[in-house]
Amino acid sequence: MAEAERVIGTPEVDDEAAAPAEQPKGKRRLAVLFAVALVAYLLDLGSKMLVVAKLEGHEPVEVIGDLLQFNAIRNPGAAFGMGEAYTVVFTVIASTVVLVIARLARKLYSLPWAFALGLLLGGALGNLTDRIFRSPGVFRGAVVDFIAPAHFAVFNLADSAVVCGGILIVLLSFRGLDPDGTVHKD
């Protein structure tokens, strides 16, 4: 049997040798998670810096007529401006999301989950940065929103990353793919 395996090109491997082969795969997934998170975070941070420097205090900029505008606002609440008195709660929620993703990352062996969690992490960190460092104060800061579609809430790139990551997580869950790479059928 060992000769047949060598001929086919699948070398004989014992359990101890298989473990190191799995380790880099998991590390690659972590690299994807953190790379996606970093890109999402930096795009959000850069866009907010540009919006604060160029748009804040000015008239909205029409991107696609009345359908889409860039309009700088400061949002202390959640989506649609709800919960303005609960800025500290949103800060705690975002911090919890970051911690849960960091804990889940240790068992991450799925590339799609790494991508989804990276989007979620980058978006959470983007809005968390605003809540910590923007006025009116630490843990009470207002988030910079600027993407204003007609008849919808004004949002930012961090919000987009969180929503896209969340949708991807729901789809992966419906398909039965777990973060550890296993597939289950319920």
CSV table of C-alpha atoms in Angstrom, one decimal:
chain,number,residue,atom,x,y,z
A,1,MET,CA,0.0,0.0,0.0
A,2,ALA,CA,2.8,2.4,0.8
A,3,GLU,CA,4.3,1.8,-2.7
A,4,ALA,CA,1.0,2.6,-4.3
A,5,GLU,CA,0.7,5.8,-2.4
A,6,ARG,CA,4.2,6.9,-3.5
A,7,VAL,CA,3.4,6.1,-7.1
A,8,ILE,CA,0.2,8.1,-7.1
A,9,GLY,CA,2.0,11.1,-5.5
A,10,THR,CA,0.4,11.1,-2.1
A,11,PRO,CA,3.3,10.4,0.3
A,12,GLU,CA,2.8,8.3,3.4
A,13,VAL,CA,2.3,10.7,6.3
A,14,ASP,CA,1.9,9.9,10.0
A,15,ASP,CA,-0.3,12.0,12.4
A,16,GLU,CA,2.6,14.1,13.8
A,17,ALA,CA,3.7,15.2,10.3
A,18,ALA,CA,0.1,16.1,9.3
A,19,ALA,CA,-0.3,18.6,12.1
A,20,PRO,CA,2.4,21.0,10.9
A,21,ALA,CA,0.8,20.9,7.4
A,22,GLU,CA,-2.5,22.1,8.9
A,23,GLN,CA,-0.9,24.9,10.9
A,24,PRO,CA,0.1,27.1,7.9
A,25,LYS,CA,-3.4,26.7,6.5
A,26,GLY,CA,-4.8,28.2,9.6
A,27,LYS,CA,-2.2,31.0,9.7
A,28,ARG,CA,-3.1,31.8,6.1
A,29,ARG,CA,-6.8,32.2,7.1
A,30,LEU,CA,-5.7,34.5,9.9
A,31,ALA,CA,-3.6,36.5,7.5
A,32,VAL,CA,-6.7,36.9,5.2
A,33,LEU,CA,-8.8,37.9,8.2
A,34,PHE,CA,-6.4,40.6,9.3
A,35,ALA,CA,-5.6,41.8,5.8
A,36,VAL,CA,-9.3,42.3,5.0
A,37,ALA,CA,-9.8,44.0,8.3
A,38,LEU,CA,-6.9,46.3,7.7
A,39,VAL,CA,-8.0,47.2,4.2
A,40,ALA,CA,-11.6,47.9,5.4
A,41,TYR,CA,-10.4,49.9,8.4
A,42,LEU,CA,-7.9,52.0,6.4
A,43,LEU,CA,-10.5,52.7,3.6
A,44,ASP,CA,-13.0,53.8,6.3
A,45,LEU,CA,-10.4,55.9,8.2
A,46,GLY,CA,-9.1,57.5,5.0
A,47,SER,CA,-12.6,58.3,3.7
A,48,LYS,CA,-13.6,59.8,7.0
A,49,MET,CA,-10.5,62.0,7.1
A,50,LEU,CA,-11.2,63.2,3.6
A,51,VAL,CA,-14.9,63.9,4.4
A,52,VAL,CA,-14.0,65.8,7.6
A,53,ALA,CA,-11.4,67.9,5.7
A,54,LYS,CA,-13.3,68.6,2.5
A,55,LEU,CA,-17.1,68.1,3.1
A,56,GLU,CA,-17.9,68.9,6.7
A,57,GLY,CA,-19.6,72.3,6.9
A,58,HIS,CA,-20.3,72.4,3.1
A,59,GLU,CA,-23.3,71.6,0.9
A,60,PRO,CA,-23.8,67.9,0.0
A,61,VAL,CA,-22.0,66.8,-3.2
A,62,GLU,CA,-24.2,65.1,-5.8
A,63,VAL,CA,-22.7,61.9,-7.0
A,64,ILE,CA,-25.7,60.5,-9.0
A,65,GLY,CA,-28.1,63.4,-9.0
A,66,ASP,CA,-30.6,63.2,-6.1
A,67,LEU,CA,-30.1,59.4,-5.9
A,68,LEU,CA,-26.7,59.5,-4.2
A,69,GLN,CA,-25.0,62.3,-2.4
A,70,PHE,CA,-22.0,62.7,-0.1
A,71,ASN,CA,-23.2,64.6,2.9
A,72,ALA,CA,-21.0,64.8,6.0
A,73,ILE,CA,-22.9,64.3,9.3
A,74,ARG,CA,-21.9,63.3,12.8
A,75,ASN,CA,-24.0,60.4,14.1
A,76,PRO,CA,-23.8,59.7,17.9
A,77,GLY,CA,-26.4,56.9,17.5
A,78,ALA,CA,-26.9,53.8,15.5
A,79,ALA,CA,-28.4,53.4,12.0
A,80,PHE,CA,-31.1,55.9,11.1
A,81,GLY,CA,-29.8,58.1,13.9
A,82,MET,CA,-31.6,56.0,16.5
A,83,GLY,CA,-30.2,55.6,20.1
A,84,GLU,CA,-28.3,58.9,20.3
A,85,ALA,CA,-28.3,58.7,24.1
A,86,TYR,CA,-26.7,55.2,24.0
A,87,THR,CA,-23.3,56.0,22.4
A,88,VAL,CA,-21.5,54.3,25.3
A,89,VAL,CA,-23.6,51.2,24.7
A,90,PHE,CA,-22.6,51.1,21.0
A,91,THR,CA,-19.0,51.5,22.0
A,92,VAL,CA,-19.3,48.5,24.3
A,93,ILE,CA,-21.0,46.4,21.6
A,94,ALA,CA,-18.3,47.3,19.0
A,95,SER,CA,-15.6,46.4,21.6
A,96,THR,CA,-17.3,43.1,22.3
A,97,VAL,CA,-17.5,42.3,18.5
A,98,VAL,CA,-13.8,42.9,18.2
A,99,LEU,CA,-13.1,40.6,21.2
A,100,VAL,CA,-15.4,37.8,19.9
A,101,ILE,CA,-13.7,37.9,16.5
A,102,ALA,CA,-10.3,37.7,18.1
A,103,ARG,CA,-11.4,34.7,20.2
A,104,LEU,CA,-13.0,33.0,17.2
A,105,ALA,CA,-9.9,33.6,15.0
A,106,ARG,CA,-8.0,30.9,17.0
A,107,LYS,CA,-10.3,28.2,15.5
A,108,LEU,CA,-10.6,29.7,12.0
A,109,TYR,CA,-9.9,27.3,9.1
A,110,SER,CA,-12.4,28.6,6.5
A,111,LEU,CA,-11.4,31.2,3.9
A,112,PRO,CA,-14.9,32.5,3.4
A,113,TRP,CA,-15.3,33.0,7.1
A,114,ALA,CA,-11.9,34.7,7.3
A,115,PHE,CA,-13.1,37.2,4.7
A,116,ALA,CA,-16.5,37.7,6.4
A,117,LEU,CA,-15.0,38.2,9.8
A,118,GLY,CA,-12.3,40.5,8.4
A,119,LEU,CA,-15.0,42.8,7.0
A,120,LEU,CA,-16.9,42.7,10.3
A,121,LEU,CA,-13.7,43.4,12.3
A,122,GLY,CA,-12.5,46.2,10.0
A,123,GLY,CA,-15.9,47.9,10.1
A,124,ALA,CA,-16.3,47.5,13.9
A,125,LEU,CA,-12.8,49.0,14.4
A,126,GLY,CA,-13.6,51.9,12.0
A,127,ASN,CA,-16.7,53.0,14.0
A,128,LEU,CA,-15.1,52.2,17.3
A,129,THR,CA,-12.2,54.5,16.4
A,130,ASP,CA,-14.8,57.3,15.9
A,131,ARG,CA,-16.5,56.5,19.2
A,132,ILE,CA,-13.3,56.6,21.1
A,133,PHE,CA,-11.4,59.6,19.5
A,134,ARG,CA,-14.0,62.0,18.0
A,135,SER,CA,-15.9,64.7,19.8
A,136,PRO,CA,-17.7,65.1,22.1
A,137,GLY,CA,-15.3,62.8,24.1
A,138,VAL,CA,-13.8,59.4,24.7
A,139,PHE,CA,-16.4,56.6,24.4
A,140,ARG,CA,-19.0,59.2,23.4
A,141,GLY,CA,-17.7,60.2,20.0
A,142,ALA,CA,-20.0,60.7,17.0
A,143,VAL,CA,-19.4,58.5,14.0
A,144,VAL,CA,-18.7,60.3,10.7
A,145,ASP,CA,-21.3,59.3,8.1
A,146,PHE,CA,-21.4,60.6,4.6
A,147,ILE,CA,-22.8,58.2,2.0
A,148,ALA,CA,-26.4,59.4,1.5
A,149,PRO,CA,-28.6,57.4,-0.8
A,150,ALA,CA,-32.1,58.9,-1.5
A,151,HIS,CA,-34.7,57.8,1.0
A,152,PHE,CA,-32.2,55.9,3.2
A,153,ALA,CA,-30.0,56.4,6.2
A,154,VAL,CA,-26.6,58.1,5.8
A,155,PHE,CA,-23.8,55.7,6.4
A,156,ASN,CA,-20.0,55.2,6.0
A,157,LEU,CA,-17.6,52.5,4.7
A,158,ALA,CA,-17.3,50.9,8.1
A,159,ASP,CA,-21.1,50.4,8.1
A,160,SER,CA,-20.9,48.9,4.6
A,161,ALA,CA,-18.2,46.4,5.7
A,162,VAL,CA,-20.2,45.4,8.8
A,163,VAL,CA,-23.4,44.8,6.7
A,164,CYS,CA,-21.5,42.9,3.9
A,165,GLY,CA,-19.6,40.8,6.5
A,166,GLY,CA,-22.9,40.1,8.3
A,167,ILE,CA,-24.7,39.0,5.1
A,168,LEU,CA,-21.8,36.8,4.2
A,169,ILE,CA,-21.9,35.2,7.7
A,170,VAL,CA,-25.6,34.5,7.3
A,171,LEU,CA,-25.1,32.9,3.9
A,172,LEU,CA,-22.2,30.8,5.1
A,173,SER,CA,-24.4,29.6,8.1
A,174,PHE,CA,-27.3,28.7,5.8
A,175,ARG,CA,-24.8,26.7,3.6
A,176,GLY,CA,-23.7,24.8,6.8
A,177,LEU,CA,-20.1,26.0,6.7
A,178,ASP,CA,-18.6,26.6,10.1
A,179,PRO,CA,-15.6,28.8,10.9
A,180,ASP,CA,-13.5,25.8,11.6
A,181,GLY,CA,-14.0,24.6,8.0
A,182,THR,CA,-16.4,21.8,8.8
A,183,VAL,CA,-19.7,21.5,6.9
A,184,HIS,CA,-22.8,20.3,8.7
A,185,LYS,CA,-26.3,19.5,7.4
A,186,ASP,CA,-29.1,20.5,9.8
